[in-house]
Amino acid sequence: MSGITKKFGDFTANQNINLTVHRGEVHALLGENGAGKTTLMNVLYGLYKPTEGTIKVNGKPLQVSDPNVAIANGIGMVHQHFMLVDPFTVTENIILGNEPTKTFGVLDLQRAEEEVRQLSQTYGLHVEATAKIQDLSVGSQQRVEILKTLYRGAQILILDEPTAVLTPQEIQELANIIRNLTKAGKSIIIITHKLNEIKQVADYCTIIRRGAHIDTVQVNEVSEDDLAAKMVGREVSFKVAKKQRERGDKVLEIRGLEVEDSRGITAVNGLDLDLYQGEILGIAGIDGNGQKELIEALTGLTKVRSGVVKVRDKEVTNRTPGEMINKHRVAHIPEDRQKRGLIFEFDIAENMVLEKYNVPPFSRWFTLLWDKIYQNADLLVKKFDIRPQDSRVLARALSGGNQQKMIIAREVSNDPELLIAAQPTRGLDVGAIEYVHQSLVEQRDAGKGVLLISFELDEIINVSDRIAVIYEGEIVGILDAEGVDEKSVGLMMAGGSA
Amino acid sequence: MKFTKSDLKELFIRGPLGLTIFSTILGFSIGAIVLAIAGFNPAEAYWAIIRGIFSKPKYMSYVIIYATPLIITGLSVAFALRTGLFNIGAEGQFIVGAMTAAMAGYYFQLPMIIHVPLCILLAMSAAAVWGGLAGYIKARFGVHEVISTIMLNWIAFYLSNWSLTIKSFGKQGTGKSYMIQETARIDLFGQWKITEAGIDFIRSHKILGDVLKSPVNIGILVALLLAFLVWYILNKTTLGYELRAVGFNPDAAEYGGINVKKSMVTSMAIAGGLAGAAGALQVMGVGHKIAKLAIMEGYGFDGIAVALIGNNTGPGSVFAGLLFGGLKYGGSKIQDAVGAPTEVINIVVGTIILFIAMPKFIQLVLRFKKG
């Protein structure tokens, strides 16, 4: 790609960017959220038409007018948000739009399954061809997306923030998969803002800042700090500054908690846990070990099979979400901010009162007091520096980082006893991550109990005071975060003993 | 929720209103082509519609009478849609409302000031139960409301026909119910019109007299009140906030502590009540009885198109309902003017409506797909 410029009206998303990727190479595209990485890749994939510039594949100039052209020329893309049909099987999803048929157009599912199995084996993807998407972990779903591009004959794979949703182990597996792919002569473009991964898997790295091409470097010649400085344009601190914690009363007590997942299989299996005021308790674990069900049980979103949950010594087992929020003061930064956290078609102000629309001062006699609702949002927008600073903007129009700020603003302004933060930095850039971590620490310093659930071990270790490792629905160990050994936590997460 | 200048620009040029105006023009153009193919002059035919609506006060009065039930069933469908529910059942809820109003209007003997509101309230309550049932079935068993409301439509249809076999209610052998009491009618000057003074008045006052030749009733006032209520509930109340939240994103609503299942039942019950009011007003203001149905009358189904054209808002439904009523009434004038048979007229009116509603419908389908 050379001289790519893409403008949306007056806004220049990409300014004269060059990108060259060779066969069998992993090329990282590094930049903060909104830097224009995804826009550039959407141009390559034919989703956007470039304002200027040319694209060449295998030396031949190519007009990528739509994704079908891209696919036909061996370009495949795995989006950050998966495009899968949940109730369909892996195979059905992979062949969607490209179904093999027997005579008279009868679907040849057997042949397709065989092909999927073979592809999966060749590249070490380990996906069950007949499993339904809705039953798969996020990591497996991503592998299905990769398989889909391979099935369509992709030679160049674009992975948009592939590790944003993965566990450390899954990231490791992905790295292996990427290695297998490049060995087979495929080229990979990874969009990311995680520096350690670039160091781990990429050969070259192109850095984009505010739509402009900053540099292309050979990865083994630069340090992570260099990359960070190029990306942000200033020095960044990776450490979270914390005061000595002051442990207070018990906020949360869980005893013998058992919760089933949506399939009726035991996901949380006799879990015990205590959380105190003024501490951040990090739950480390691989995706799919009961974290989701634990959070849903604590927030009232799902029913508990057995066991007891107490918040500030009051039993709250099987309360409704409304009771958990307003009566027991449990705030929740949800894992999936698009699905759970926000209503995209509501504006900022409406989203800010999602949990409080029916209590004073926002309503009286079943009537909403819009003036108060907008005043509230105006204050929060300023205080939490949410951009654009306009309470009337729809949540949909905000960047991921600002959406997360909105949720944090809302949850923190509820003055909770307990703050549950599930994957709070998922998909955010370095600057926004810093902000989220600071907010969590502020809540802890204000004497709240903070429960942090994350699949990123670095985050858990950096932010938490104590670390509880979850494995197959049980807490298998509780460690002090101070001076903890990353390897031993990783081992416990995988079911080994420390 | 406050409007600025740029909002208005957005609304008119790129927004829903621009689309509606564009598709209305498109609808009439295609309708013209259909007329031309059938061998009639479209200009003459459309001129006949316009004359048929505006040339006499009586005609305009008729348009309003035609539009009244459509506005309200439109409100019903629109209200449910705002909660993410597709109320195909307005038809059945209309029938239940009409039947209940006919019964309450015939059996009770009360002073008008009590009888009229009682009939409307009973009809709305019965239809609210009918609509709420579909909401409950969805909340409890996960049955899609489109399926359940279609079936409830047929149950209502046969229930209404069966009710006419009750000896004290149905006039045996006529396929009609007994007329409702005078005290339950909402016609304006219904009795007075046939007195001598009334007849004199109609003769001597050109405009008012002409209007009174049509079955003028207060239904349109109720329709406007209901449109205001729908707008008020959706935009100004906590209930409206809940229902819209559920409509846009049930997962986030649940997360925020909103009882999603309860919202489904509430929304469908309110939608049902609205459609029921349409049925009641039709009986109390126009028919004064119910008759055995050979086919569904389509007030509820037309309501779907009205809601779509009206962009699922209260005020939108009023305008869309009037447009619909105008086409229905004005369309019937083409026959005399250019001699086109009723079938061709129905095709033309149908085409116009299809093209007006279709872009909206496509939007709706896309939204359902995304969700």
PDB file of C-alpha atoms in Angstrom, chain A residues 168-411:
ATOM      1  CA  PRO A 168      -2.336 -15.416  28.382  1.00  0.00           C
ATOM      2  CA  GLN A 169      -2.494 -19.059  27.379  1.00  0.00           C
ATOM      3  CA  GLU A 170      -4.701 -18.314  24.426  1.00  0.00           C
ATOM      4  CA  ILE A 171      -2.348 -15.553  23.390  1.00  0.00           C
ATOM      5  CA  GLN A 172       0.435 -18.111  23.505  1.00  0.00           C
ATOM      6  CA  GLU A 173      -1.600 -20.440  21.344  1.00  0.00           C
ATOM      7  CA  LEU A 174      -2.342 -17.629  18.923  1.00  0.00           C
ATOM      8  CA  ALA A 175       1.363 -16.904  18.672  1.00  0.00           C
ATOM      9  CA  ASN A 176       1.915 -20.550  17.774  1.00  0.00           C
ATOM     10  CA  ILE A 177      -0.841 -20.430  15.208  1.00  0.00           C
ATOM     11  CA  ILE A 178       0.680 -17.315  13.686  1.00  0.00           C
ATOM     12  CA  ARG A 179       4.029 -19.076  13.498  1.00  0.00           C
ATOM     13  CA  ASN A 180       2.427 -22.065  11.745  1.00  0.00           C
ATOM     14  CA  LEU A 181       0.715 -19.749   9.301  1.00  0.00           C
ATOM     15  CA  THR A 182       3.848 -17.832   8.404  1.00  0.00           C
ATOM     16  CA  LYS A 183       5.754 -21.090   7.991  1.00  0.00           C
ATOM     17  CA  ALA A 184       3.156 -22.029   5.378  1.00  0.00           C
ATOM     18  CA  GLY A 185       3.925 -18.790   3.554  1.00  0.00           C
ATOM     19  CA  LYS A 186       1.004 -16.691   4.746  1.00  0.00           C
ATOM     20  CA  SER A 187       1.506 -13.058   5.633  1.00  0.00           C
ATOM     21  CA  ILE A 188      -0.037 -11.640   8.769  1.00  0.00           C
ATOM     22  CA  ILE A 189      -0.895  -8.055   9.596  1.00  0.00           C
ATOM     23  CA  ILE A 190      -1.674  -7.569  13.272  1.00  0.00           C
ATOM     24  CA  ILE A 191      -3.406  -4.441  14.453  1.00  0.00           C
ATOM     25  CA  THR A 192      -2.535  -3.919  18.068  1.00  0.00           C
ATOM     26  CA  HIS A 193      -1.478  -1.552  20.777  1.00  0.00           C
ATOM     27  CA  LYS A 194       0.131  -4.167  22.964  1.00  0.00           C
ATOM     28  CA  LEU A 195       3.865  -3.850  22.838  1.00  0.00           C
ATOM     29  CA  ASN A 196       4.937  -7.139  24.381  1.00  0.00           C
ATOM     30  CA  GLU A 197       3.012  -9.038  21.737  1.00  0.00           C
ATOM     31  CA  ILE A 198       4.697  -7.141  18.973  1.00  0.00           C
ATOM     32  CA  LYS A 199       8.022  -8.055  20.480  1.00  0.00           C
ATOM     33  CA  GLN A 200       6.856 -11.643  20.722  1.00  0.00           C
ATOM     34  CA  VAL A 201       5.439 -12.347  17.283  1.00  0.00           C
ATOM     35  CA  ALA A 202       6.086  -9.553  14.807  1.00  0.00           C
ATOM     36  CA  ASP A 203       8.995  -9.153  12.400  1.00  0.00           C
ATOM     37  CA  TYR A 204       8.274  -5.574  11.394  1.00  0.00           C
ATOM     38  CA  CYS A 205       6.226  -2.869  12.956  1.00  0.00           C
ATOM     39  CA  THR A 206       4.631   0.205  11.400  1.00  0.00           C
ATOM     40  CA  ILE A 207       3.657   2.913  13.828  1.00  0.00           C
ATOM     41  CA  ILE A 208       0.769   5.252  13.117  1.00  0.00           C
ATOM     42  CA  ARG A 209      -0.085   8.298  15.166  1.00  0.00           C
ATOM     43  CA  ARG A 210      -3.108  10.518  14.437  1.00  0.00           C
ATOM     44  CA  GLY A 211      -3.456   9.093  10.976  1.00  0.00           C
ATOM     45  CA  ALA A 212       0.124   9.746   9.995  1.00  0.00           C
ATOM     46  CA  HIS A 213       2.863   7.235   9.269  1.00  0.00           C
ATOM     47  CA  ILE A 214       5.497   7.684  12.013  1.00  0.00           C
ATOM     48  CA  ASP A 215       7.984   4.916  11.364  1.00  0.00           C
ATOM     49  CA  THR A 216       8.488   1.346  10.209  1.00  0.00           C
ATOM     50  CA  VAL A 217      10.973  -0.590  12.279  1.00  0.00           C
ATOM     51  CA  GLN A 218      12.468  -4.032  12.498  1.00  0.00           C
ATOM     52  CA  VAL A 219      11.097  -5.316  15.786  1.00  0.00           C
ATOM     53  CA  ASN A 220      14.222  -6.985  17.126  1.00  0.00           C
ATOM     54  CA  GLU A 221      16.094  -3.701  16.861  1.00  0.00           C
ATOM     55  CA  VAL A 222      13.869  -1.643  19.150  1.00  0.00           C
ATOM     56  CA  SER A 223      12.737  -1.835  22.765  1.00  0.00           C
ATOM     57  CA  GLU A 224       9.177  -1.724  24.063  1.00  0.00           C
ATOM     58  CA  ASP A 225       9.810   1.703  25.525  1.00  0.00           C
ATOM     59  CA  ASP A 226      10.901   2.993  22.111  1.00  0.00           C
ATOM     60  CA  LEU A 227       7.737   1.634  20.537  1.00  0.00           C
ATOM     61  CA  ALA A 228       5.542   3.152  23.249  1.00  0.00           C
ATOM     62  CA  ALA A 229       7.184   6.537  22.883  1.00  0.00           C
ATOM     63  CA  LYS A 230       6.710   6.458  19.105  1.00  0.00           C
ATOM     64  CA  MET A 231       3.096   5.431  19.470  1.00  0.00           C
ATOM     65  CA  VAL A 232       2.008   7.949  22.096  1.00  0.00           C
ATOM     66  CA  GLY A 233       4.484  10.686  21.285  1.00  0.00           C
ATOM     67  CA  ARG A 234       5.645  10.889  24.896  1.00  0.00           C
ATOM     68  CA  GLU A 235       7.074   8.671  27.614  1.00  0.00           C
ATOM     69  CA  VAL A 236       4.496   6.365  29.217  1.00  0.00           C
ATOM     70  CA  SER A 237       4.498   4.752  32.609  1.00  0.00           C
ATOM     71  CA  PHE A 238       3.408   1.140  32.766  1.00  0.00           C
ATOM     72  CA  LYS A 239       3.438   0.917  36.542  1.00  0.00           C
ATOM     73  CA  VAL A 240       0.342   1.783  38.509  1.00  0.00           C
ATOM     74  CA  ALA A 241       1.161   4.131  41.378  1.00  0.00           C
ATOM     75  CA  LYS A 242      -0.464   3.001  44.599  1.00  0.00           C
ATOM     76  CA  LYS A 243      -0.384   3.968  48.242  1.00  0.00           C
ATOM     77  CA  GLN A 244      -0.109   1.383  50.993  1.00  0.00           C
ATOM     78  CA  ARG A 245      -3.561  -0.105  51.324  1.00  0.00           C
ATOM     79  CA  GLU A 246      -5.680   0.305  54.436  1.00  0.00           C
ATOM     80  CA  ARG A 247      -7.835  -2.734  54.799  1.00  0.00           C
ATOM     81  CA  GLY A 248     -11.249  -2.070  56.319  1.00  0.00           C
ATOM     82  CA  ASP A 249     -14.394  -4.091  56.996  1.00  0.00           C
ATOM     83  CA  LYS A 250     -15.472  -7.035  54.965  1.00  0.00           C
ATOM     84  CA  VAL A 251     -17.460  -5.930  51.908  1.00  0.00           C
ATOM     85  CA  LEU A 252     -18.113  -9.204  50.169  1.00  0.00           C
ATOM     86  CA  GLU A 253     -18.333 -12.716  51.489  1.00  0.00           C
ATOM     87  CA  ILE A 254     -18.955 -15.685  49.218  1.00  0.00           C
ATOM     88  CA  ARG A 255     -19.399 -19.193  50.620  1.00  0.00           C
ATOM     89  CA  GLY A 256     -19.860 -22.393  48.657  1.00  0.00           C
ATOM     90  CA  LEU A 257     -21.177 -20.607  45.578  1.00  0.00           C
ATOM     91  CA  GLU A 258     -22.393 -22.801  42.768  1.00  0.00           C
ATOM     92  CA  VAL A 259     -23.641 -21.322  39.497  1.00  0.00           C
ATOM     93  CA  GLU A 260     -24.592 -22.991  36.245  1.00  0.00           C
ATOM     94  CA  ASP A 261     -23.737 -21.574  32.861  1.00  0.00           C
ATOM     95  CA  SER A 262     -26.292 -21.051  30.104  1.00  0.00           C
ATOM     96  CA  ARG A 263     -26.029 -24.717  29.132  1.00  0.00           C
ATOM     97  CA  GLY A 264     -26.785 -25.905  32.664  1.00  0.00           C
ATOM     98  CA  ILE A 265     -23.236 -27.066  33.297  1.00  0.00           C
ATOM     99  CA  THR A 266     -21.673 -26.172  36.637  1.00  0.00           C
ATOM    100  CA  ALA A 267     -19.423 -23.190  35.992  1.00  0.00           C
ATOM    101  CA  VAL A 268     -18.836 -21.880  39.500  1.00  0.00           C
ATOM    102  CA  ASN A 269     -18.227 -24.856  41.727  1.00  0.00           C
ATOM    103  CA  GLY A 270     -18.163 -24.249  45.466  1.00  0.00           C
ATOM    104  CA  LEU A 271     -16.364 -20.931  45.401  1.00  0.00           C
ATOM    105  CA  ASP A 272     -15.339 -19.112  48.600  1.00  0.00           C
ATOM    106  CA  LEU A 273     -14.035 -15.550  48.611  1.00  0.00           C
ATOM    107  CA  ASP A 274     -13.731 -12.540  50.912  1.00  0.00           C
ATOM    108  CA  LEU A 275     -13.161  -8.954  49.868  1.00  0.00           C
ATOM    109  CA  TYR A 276     -12.415  -6.052  52.191  1.00  0.00           C
ATOM    110  CA  GLN A 277     -12.811  -2.303  51.988  1.00  0.00           C
ATOM    111  CA  GLY A 278      -9.833  -0.487  50.604  1.00  0.00           C
ATOM    112  CA  GLU A 279      -8.441  -3.321  48.568  1.00  0.00           C
ATOM    113  CA  ILE A 280      -8.401  -4.448  44.986  1.00  0.00           C
ATOM    114  CA  LEU A 281      -8.832  -8.172  44.718  1.00  0.00           C
ATOM    115  CA  GLY A 282      -7.831  -9.440  41.317  1.00  0.00           C
ATOM    116  CA  ILE A 283      -9.279 -12.639  39.972  1.00  0.00           C
ATOM    117  CA  ALA A 284      -6.774 -14.257  37.681  1.00  0.00           C
ATOM    118  CA  GLY A 285      -7.836 -17.063  35.443  1.00  0.00           C
ATOM    119  CA  ILE A 286      -8.240 -18.299  31.924  1.00  0.00           C
ATOM    120  CA  ASP A 287     -11.445 -17.365  30.145  1.00  0.00           C
ATOM    121  CA  GLY A 288     -14.186 -19.885  30.737  1.00  0.00           C
ATOM    122  CA  ASN A 289     -13.306 -20.900  34.290  1.00  0.00           C
ATOM    123  CA  GLY A 290     -16.449 -19.457  35.801  1.00  0.00           C
ATOM    124  CA  GLN A 291     -15.577 -15.764  35.840  1.00  0.00           C
ATOM    125  CA  LYS A 292     -18.581 -14.756  33.761  1.00  0.00           C
ATOM    126  CA  GLU A 293     -20.992 -16.750  35.897  1.00  0.00           C
ATOM    127  CA  LEU A 294     -19.418 -15.448  39.099  1.00  0.00           C
ATOM    128  CA  ILE A 295     -19.921 -11.857  37.968  1.00  0.00           C
ATOM    129  CA  GLU A 296     -23.482 -12.538  36.864  1.00  0.00           C
ATOM    130  CA  ALA A 297     -24.266 -14.142  40.214  1.00  0.00           C
ATOM    131  CA  LEU A 298     -22.829 -11.182  42.115  1.00  0.00           C
ATOM    132  CA  THR A 299     -24.782  -8.670  40.049  1.00  0.00           C
ATOM    133  CA  GLY A 300     -28.061 -10.557  40.089  1.00  0.00           C
ATOM    134  CA  LEU A 301     -28.007 -11.237  36.367  1.00  0.00           C
ATOM    135  CA  THR A 302     -28.204 -14.971  36.900  1.00  0.00           C
ATOM    136  CA  LYS A 303     -29.604 -17.240  39.594  1.00  0.00           C
ATOM    137  CA  VAL A 304     -27.341 -19.098  41.983  1.00  0.00           C
ATOM    138  CA  ARG A 305     -27.801 -22.833  42.413  1.00  0.00           C
ATOM    139  CA  SER A 306     -26.504 -22.925  45.950  1.00  0.00           C
ATOM    140  CA  GLY A 307     -24.263 -21.058  48.303  1.00  0.00           C
ATOM    141  CA  VAL A 308     -24.376 -17.682  49.999  1.00  0.00           C
ATOM    142  CA  VAL A 309     -23.354 -14.198  48.897  1.00  0.00           C
ATOM    143  CA  LYS A 310     -23.174 -11.439  51.489  1.00  0.00           C
ATOM    144  CA  VAL A 311     -22.504  -7.768  50.876  1.00  0.00           C
ATOM    145  CA  ARG A 312     -21.602  -5.917  54.068  1.00  0.00           C
ATOM    146  CA  ASP A 313     -22.922  -8.838  56.124  1.00  0.00           C
ATOM    147  CA  LYS A 314     -26.338  -8.796  54.463  1.00  0.00           C
ATOM    148  CA  GLU A 315     -27.316 -11.840  52.508  1.00  0.00           C
ATOM    149  CA  VAL A 316     -27.934 -10.907  48.884  1.00  0.00           C
ATOM    150  CA  THR A 317     -28.109 -14.306  47.212  1.00  0.00           C
ATOM    151  CA  ASN A 318     -30.412 -14.323  44.189  1.00  0.00           C
ATOM    152  CA  ARG A 319     -31.478 -10.696  44.319  1.00  0.00           C
ATOM    153  CA  THR A 320     -32.538  -8.885  41.156  1.00  0.00           C
ATOM    154  CA  PRO A 321     -30.043  -6.646  39.339  1.00  0.00           C
ATOM    155  CA  GLY A 322     -32.035  -3.620  40.473  1.00  0.00           C
ATOM    156  CA  GLU A 323     -31.752  -4.587  44.132  1.00  0.00           C
ATOM    157  CA  MET A 324     -28.049  -5.282  43.823  1.00  0.00           C
ATOM    158  CA  ILE A 325     -27.435  -1.847  42.348  1.00  0.00           C
ATOM    159  CA  ASN A 326     -29.679   0.396  44.380  1.00  0.00           C
ATOM    160  CA  LYS A 327     -30.113  -1.418  47.688  1.00  0.00           C
ATOM    161  CA  HIS A 328     -26.818  -3.216  48.125  1.00  0.00           C
ATOM    162  CA  ARG A 329     -24.713  -0.713  46.206  1.00  0.00           C
ATOM    163  CA  VAL A 330     -22.891  -3.096  43.932  1.00  0.00           C
ATOM    164  CA  ALA A 331     -21.525  -1.326  40.867  1.00  0.00           C
ATOM    165  CA  HIS A 332     -20.465  -3.254  37.812  1.00  0.00           C
ATOM    166  CA  ILE A 333     -18.234  -2.335  34.909  1.00  0.00           C
ATOM    167  CA  PRO A 334     -19.333  -5.058  32.534  1.00  0.00           C
ATOM    168  CA  GLU A 335     -17.040  -7.143  30.384  1.00  0.00           C
ATOM    169  CA  ASP A 336     -18.937  -6.322  27.225  1.00  0.00           C
ATOM    170  CA  ARG A 337     -19.638  -2.613  27.185  1.00  0.00           C
ATOM    171  CA  GLN A 338     -21.489  -2.766  23.876  1.00  0.00           C
ATOM    172  CA  LYS A 339     -23.841  -5.517  24.919  1.00  0.00           C
ATOM    173  CA  ARG A 340     -24.349  -4.822  28.600  1.00  0.00           C
ATOM    174  CA  GLY A 341     -22.865  -1.520  29.520  1.00  0.00           C
ATOM    175  CA  LEU A 342     -24.423   0.969  27.182  1.00  0.00           C
ATOM    176  CA  ILE A 343     -27.475   1.640  25.122  1.00  0.00           C
ATOM    177  CA  PHE A 344     -25.980   2.880  21.875  1.00  0.00           C
ATOM    178  CA  GLU A 345     -29.126   4.667  20.725  1.00  0.00           C
ATOM    179  CA  PHE A 346     -29.365   6.610  23.981  1.00  0.00           C
ATOM    180  CA  ASP A 347     -27.347   9.765  24.430  1.00  0.00           C
ATOM    181  CA  ILE A 348     -24.716  10.176  27.115  1.00  0.00           C
ATOM    182  CA  ALA A 349     -27.166  11.703  29.579  1.00  0.00           C
ATOM    183  CA  GLU A 350     -29.685   8.898  29.178  1.00  0.00           C
ATOM    184  CA  ASN A 351     -26.958   6.303  29.616  1.00  0.00           C
ATOM    185  CA  MET A 352     -25.704   8.025  32.733  1.00  0.00           C
ATOM    186  CA  VAL A 353     -28.973   7.365  34.539  1.00  0.00           C
ATOM    187  CA  LEU A 354     -29.464   3.797  33.329  1.00  0.00           C
ATOM    188  CA  GLU A 355     -29.552   2.599  36.930  1.00  0.00           C
ATOM    189  CA  LYS A 356     -31.055   5.702  38.509  1.00  0.00           C
ATOM    190  CA  TYR A 357     -33.690   6.954  36.108  1.00  0.00           C
ATOM    191  CA  ASN A 358     -36.450   6.019  38.536  1.00  0.00           C
ATOM    192  CA  VAL A 359     -35.092   7.593  41.712  1.00  0.00           C
ATOM    193  CA  PRO A 360     -34.771  11.217  42.817  1.00  0.00           C
ATOM    194  CA  PRO A 361     -33.435  13.580  41.686  1.00  0.00           C
ATOM    195  CA  PHE A 362     -33.908  12.197  38.184  1.00  0.00           C
ATOM    196  CA  SER A 363     -37.603  11.461  38.398  1.00  0.00           C
ATOM    197  CA  ARG A 364     -40.624  12.339  40.467  1.00  0.00           C
ATOM    198  CA  TRP A 365     -44.039  10.710  40.301  1.00  0.00           C
ATOM    199  CA  PHE A 366     -42.944   8.438  37.423  1.00  0.00           C
ATOM    200  CA  THR A 367     -41.957  11.508  35.423  1.00  0.00           C
ATOM    201  CA  LEU A 368     -38.400  11.984  34.224  1.00  0.00           C
ATOM    202  CA  LEU A 369     -36.802  15.278  35.141  1.00  0.00           C
ATOM    203  CA  TRP A 370     -34.784  15.853  32.010  1.00  0.00           C
ATOM    204  CA  ASP A 371     -33.153  19.033  33.292  1.00  0.00           C
ATOM    205  CA  LYS A 372     -31.654  17.139  36.205  1.00  0.00           C
ATOM    206  CA  ILE A 373     -30.635  14.260  33.945  1.00  0.00           C
ATOM    207  CA  TYR A 374     -28.744  16.584  31.616  1.00  0.00           C
ATOM    208  CA  GLN A 375     -27.217  18.554  34.485  1.00  0.00           C
ATOM    209  CA  ASN A 376     -25.952  15.295  35.949  1.00  0.00           C
ATOM    210  CA  ALA A 377     -24.414  14.264  32.639  1.00  0.00           C
ATOM    211  CA  ASP A 378     -22.856  17.688  32.027  1.00  0.00           C
ATOM    212  CA  LEU A 379     -21.084  17.420  35.365  1.00  0.00           C
ATOM    213  CA  LEU A 380     -19.872  13.863  34.786  1.00  0.00           C
ATOM    214  CA  VAL A 381     -18.735  14.589  31.250  1.00  0.00           C
ATOM    215  CA  LYS A 382     -16.523  17.373  32.583  1.00  0.00           C
ATOM    216  CA  LYS A 383     -15.311  15.541  35.667  1.00  0.00           C
ATOM    217  CA  PHE A 384     -14.358  12.383  33.803  1.00  0.00           C
ATOM    218  CA  ASP A 385     -13.188  14.188  30.671  1.00  0.00           C
ATOM    219  CA  ILE A 386     -15.484  12.285  28.352  1.00  0.00           C
ATOM    220  CA  ARG A 387     -15.182  13.407  24.743  1.00  0.00           C
ATOM    221  CA  PRO A 388     -16.969  14.904  22.968  1.00  0.00           C
ATOM    222  CA  GLN A 389     -18.034  17.011  25.928  1.00  0.00           C
ATOM    223  CA  ASP A 390     -21.670  17.026  24.993  1.00  0.00           C
ATOM    224  CA  SER A 391     -24.300  15.114  26.944  1.00  0.00           C
ATOM    225  CA  ARG A 392     -26.529  14.915  23.889  1.00  0.00           C
ATOM    226  CA  VAL A 393     -24.177  12.811  21.788  1.00  0.00           C
ATOM    227  CA  LEU A 394     -25.283   9.223  21.292  1.00  0.00           C
ATOM    228  CA  ALA A 395     -23.178   6.588  23.039  1.00  0.00           C
ATOM    229  CA  ARG A 396     -22.660   4.953  19.637  1.00  0.00           C
ATOM    230  CA  ALA A 397     -20.625   7.914  18.437  1.00  0.00           C
ATOM    231  CA  LEU A 398     -18.004   7.683  21.173  1.00  0.00           C
ATOM    232  CA  SER A 399     -14.659   5.921  20.928  1.00  0.00           C
ATOM    233  CA  GLY A 400     -14.131   2.758  22.949  1.00  0.00           C
ATOM    234  CA  GLY A 401     -12.078   4.582  25.548  1.00  0.00           C
ATOM    235  CA  ASN A 402     -14.691   7.272  26.026  1.00  0.00           C
ATOM    236  CA  GLN A 403     -17.453   4.697  26.204  1.00  0.00           C
ATOM    237  CA  GLN A 404     -15.558   3.013  29.008  1.00  0.00           C
ATOM    238  CA  LYS A 405     -15.075   6.365  30.731  1.00  0.00           C
ATOM    239  CA  MET A 406     -18.820   6.851  30.569  1.00  0.00           C
ATOM    240  CA  ILE A 407     -19.448   3.540  32.259  1.00  0.00           C
ATOM    241  CA  ILE A 408     -16.842   4.229  34.907  1.00  0.00           C
ATOM    242  CA  ALA A 409     -18.307   7.685  35.508  1.00  0.00           C
ATOM    243  CA  ARG A 410     -21.753   6.212  35.934  1.00  0.00           C
ATOM    244  CA  GLU A 411     -20.714   3.358  38.190  1.00  0.00           C
TER     245      GLU A 411
END
